[in-house]
Amino acid sequence: ADLAGLPPMYLQVGEYDTVRNGNLLLARNAEAAGVALRVEHWPGMVQGWHGLANAGVPEATAAWQAIGNYVAGVLAPR
């Protein structure tokens, strides 16, 4: 697909994420299309680790905090 013109993109990729390769392909294609992009690699994480925040998993809480920080930065007035 043509990804040109998409808004900024933020991807968090877990080391053992079952869709890791697809996320990395999306990142390469977005970057090639000129999309502003940030990719974070999360060692030791599995697909869906974000959902473990309520279980007290610190990496899940940190991931949500990073998402919030990214969105706040994108939406901040310039």
PDB file of C-alpha atoms in Angstrom:
ATOM      1  CA  ALA A   1       0.000   0.000   0.000  1.00  0.00           C
ATOM      2  CA  ASP A   2       1.033   3.590  -0.524  1.00  0.00           C
ATOM      3  CA  LEU A   3       1.836   4.923   2.944  1.00  0.00           C
ATOM      4  CA  ALA A   4       2.707   8.459   1.838  1.00  0.00           C
ATOM      5  CA  GLY A   5       0.761  11.083   3.725  1.00  0.00           C
ATOM      6  CA  LEU A   6       0.135   9.023   6.851  1.00  0.00           C
ATOM      7  CA  PRO A   7       0.450  10.843  10.184  1.00  0.00           C
ATOM      8  CA  PRO A   8       3.440  10.184  12.454  1.00  0.00           C
ATOM      9  CA  MET A   9       3.738   6.539  13.391  1.00  0.00           C
ATOM     10  CA  TYR A  10       4.968   4.980  16.633  1.00  0.00           C
ATOM     11  CA  LEU A  11       5.612   1.254  16.855  1.00  0.00           C
ATOM     12  CA  GLN A  12       6.599  -0.746  19.899  1.00  0.00           C
ATOM     13  CA  VAL A  13       7.917  -4.168  18.921  1.00  0.00           C
ATOM     14  CA  GLY A  14       8.391  -6.963  21.420  1.00  0.00           C
ATOM     15  CA  GLU A  15      11.307  -9.335  21.039  1.00  0.00           C
ATOM     16  CA  TYR A  16       8.985 -12.366  20.966  1.00  0.00           C
ATOM     17  CA  ASP A  17       6.024 -10.671  19.298  1.00  0.00           C
ATOM     18  CA  THR A  18       4.379 -12.971  16.755  1.00  0.00           C
ATOM     19  CA  VAL A  19       3.817 -10.013  14.407  1.00  0.00           C
ATOM     20  CA  ARG A  20       7.320  -8.606  14.873  1.00  0.00           C
ATOM     21  CA  ASN A  21       8.375  -9.153  11.255  1.00  0.00           C
ATOM     22  CA  GLY A  22       5.201  -7.502   9.972  1.00  0.00           C
ATOM     23  CA  ASN A  23       5.783  -4.504  12.231  1.00  0.00           C
ATOM     24  CA  LEU A  24       9.343  -4.130  10.997  1.00  0.00           C
ATOM     25  CA  LEU A  25       8.187  -4.386   7.373  1.00  0.00           C
ATOM     26  CA  LEU A  26       5.569  -1.712   8.050  1.00  0.00           C
ATOM     27  CA  ALA A  27       8.278   0.478   9.579  1.00  0.00           C
ATOM     28  CA  ARG A  28      10.556   0.084   6.552  1.00  0.00           C
ATOM     29  CA  ASN A  29       7.728   0.870   4.138  1.00  0.00           C
ATOM     30  CA  ALA A  30       6.572   3.876   6.176  1.00  0.00           C
ATOM     31  CA  GLU A  31      10.094   5.248   6.356  1.00  0.00           C
ATOM     32  CA  ALA A  32      10.539   4.781   2.594  1.00  0.00           C
ATOM     33  CA  ALA A  33       7.295   6.723   2.054  1.00  0.00           C
ATOM     34  CA  GLY A  34       8.552   9.632   4.172  1.00  0.00           C
ATOM     35  CA  VAL A  35       6.304   8.984   7.169  1.00  0.00           C
ATOM     36  CA  ALA A  36       7.644  10.347  10.462  1.00  0.00           C
ATOM     37  CA  LEU A  37       8.382   7.193  12.418  1.00  0.00           C
ATOM     38  CA  ARG A  38       9.658   5.975  15.761  1.00  0.00           C
ATOM     39  CA  VAL A  39      10.239   2.293  16.415  1.00  0.00           C
ATOM     40  CA  GLU A  40      11.055   0.971  19.870  1.00  0.00           C
ATOM     41  CA  HIS A  41      12.337  -2.542  20.468  1.00  0.00           C
ATOM     42  CA  TRP A  42      11.276  -4.114  23.771  1.00  0.00           C
ATOM     43  CA  PRO A  43      13.601  -6.967  24.802  1.00  0.00           C
ATOM     44  CA  GLY A  44      11.936 -10.008  26.306  1.00  0.00           C
ATOM     45  CA  MET A  45       8.404  -8.842  25.503  1.00  0.00           C
ATOM     46  CA  VAL A  46       5.719 -10.967  23.849  1.00  0.00           C
ATOM     47  CA  GLN A  47       2.780  -9.910  21.696  1.00  0.00           C
ATOM     48  CA  GLY A  48       0.197  -8.077  23.770  1.00  0.00           C
ATOM     49  CA  TRP A  49       2.437  -7.269  26.732  1.00  0.00           C
ATOM     50  CA  HIS A  50       0.692  -3.888  26.951  1.00  0.00           C
ATOM     51  CA  GLY A  51      -2.360  -5.697  28.308  1.00  0.00           C
ATOM     52  CA  LEU A  52      -0.421  -6.762  31.383  1.00  0.00           C
ATOM     53  CA  ALA A  53      -0.314  -3.270  32.890  1.00  0.00           C
ATOM     54  CA  ASN A  54      -3.207  -4.045  35.262  1.00  0.00           C
ATOM     55  CA  ALA A  55      -1.313  -7.131  36.412  1.00  0.00           C
ATOM     56  CA  GLY A  56       1.530  -4.889  37.547  1.00  0.00           C
ATOM     57  CA  VAL A  57       4.050  -5.849  34.873  1.00  0.00           C
ATOM     58  CA  PRO A  58       6.487  -2.902  34.894  1.00  0.00           C
ATOM     59  CA  GLU A  59       7.349  -3.176  31.196  1.00  0.00           C
ATOM     60  CA  ALA A  60       3.658  -2.884  30.313  1.00  0.00           C
ATOM     61  CA  THR A  61       3.264   0.211  32.464  1.00  0.00           C
ATOM     62  CA  ALA A  62       6.424   1.694  30.937  1.00  0.00           C
ATOM     63  CA  ALA A  63       5.152   0.961  27.430  1.00  0.00           C
ATOM     64  CA  TRP A  64       1.883   2.824  28.089  1.00  0.00           C
ATOM     65  CA  GLN A  65       3.808   5.740  29.588  1.00  0.00           C
ATOM     66  CA  ALA A  66       5.991   5.876  26.470  1.00  0.00           C
ATOM     67  CA  ILE A  67       2.877   5.841  24.267  1.00  0.00           C
ATOM     68  CA  GLY A  68       1.399   8.736  26.242  1.00  0.00           C
ATOM     69  CA  ASN A  69       4.631  10.702  25.988  1.00  0.00           C
ATOM     70  CA  TYR A  70       4.801  10.144  22.235  1.00  0.00           C
ATOM     71  CA  VAL A  71       1.201  11.233  21.654  1.00  0.00           C
ATOM     72  CA  ALA A  72       1.657  14.295  23.863  1.00  0.00           C
ATOM     73  CA  GLY A  73       4.732  15.242  21.850  1.00  0.00           C
ATOM     74  CA  VAL A  74       2.952  14.831  18.535  1.00  0.00           C
ATOM     75  CA  LEU A  75      -0.035  16.883  19.712  1.00  0.00           C
ATOM     76  CA  ALA A  76       1.994  19.622  21.424  1.00  0.00           C
ATOM     77  CA  PRO A  77       1.594  23.043  19.841  1.00  0.00           C
ATOM     78  CA  ARG A  78       4.567  24.081  17.785  1.00  0.00           C
TER      79      ARG A  78
END
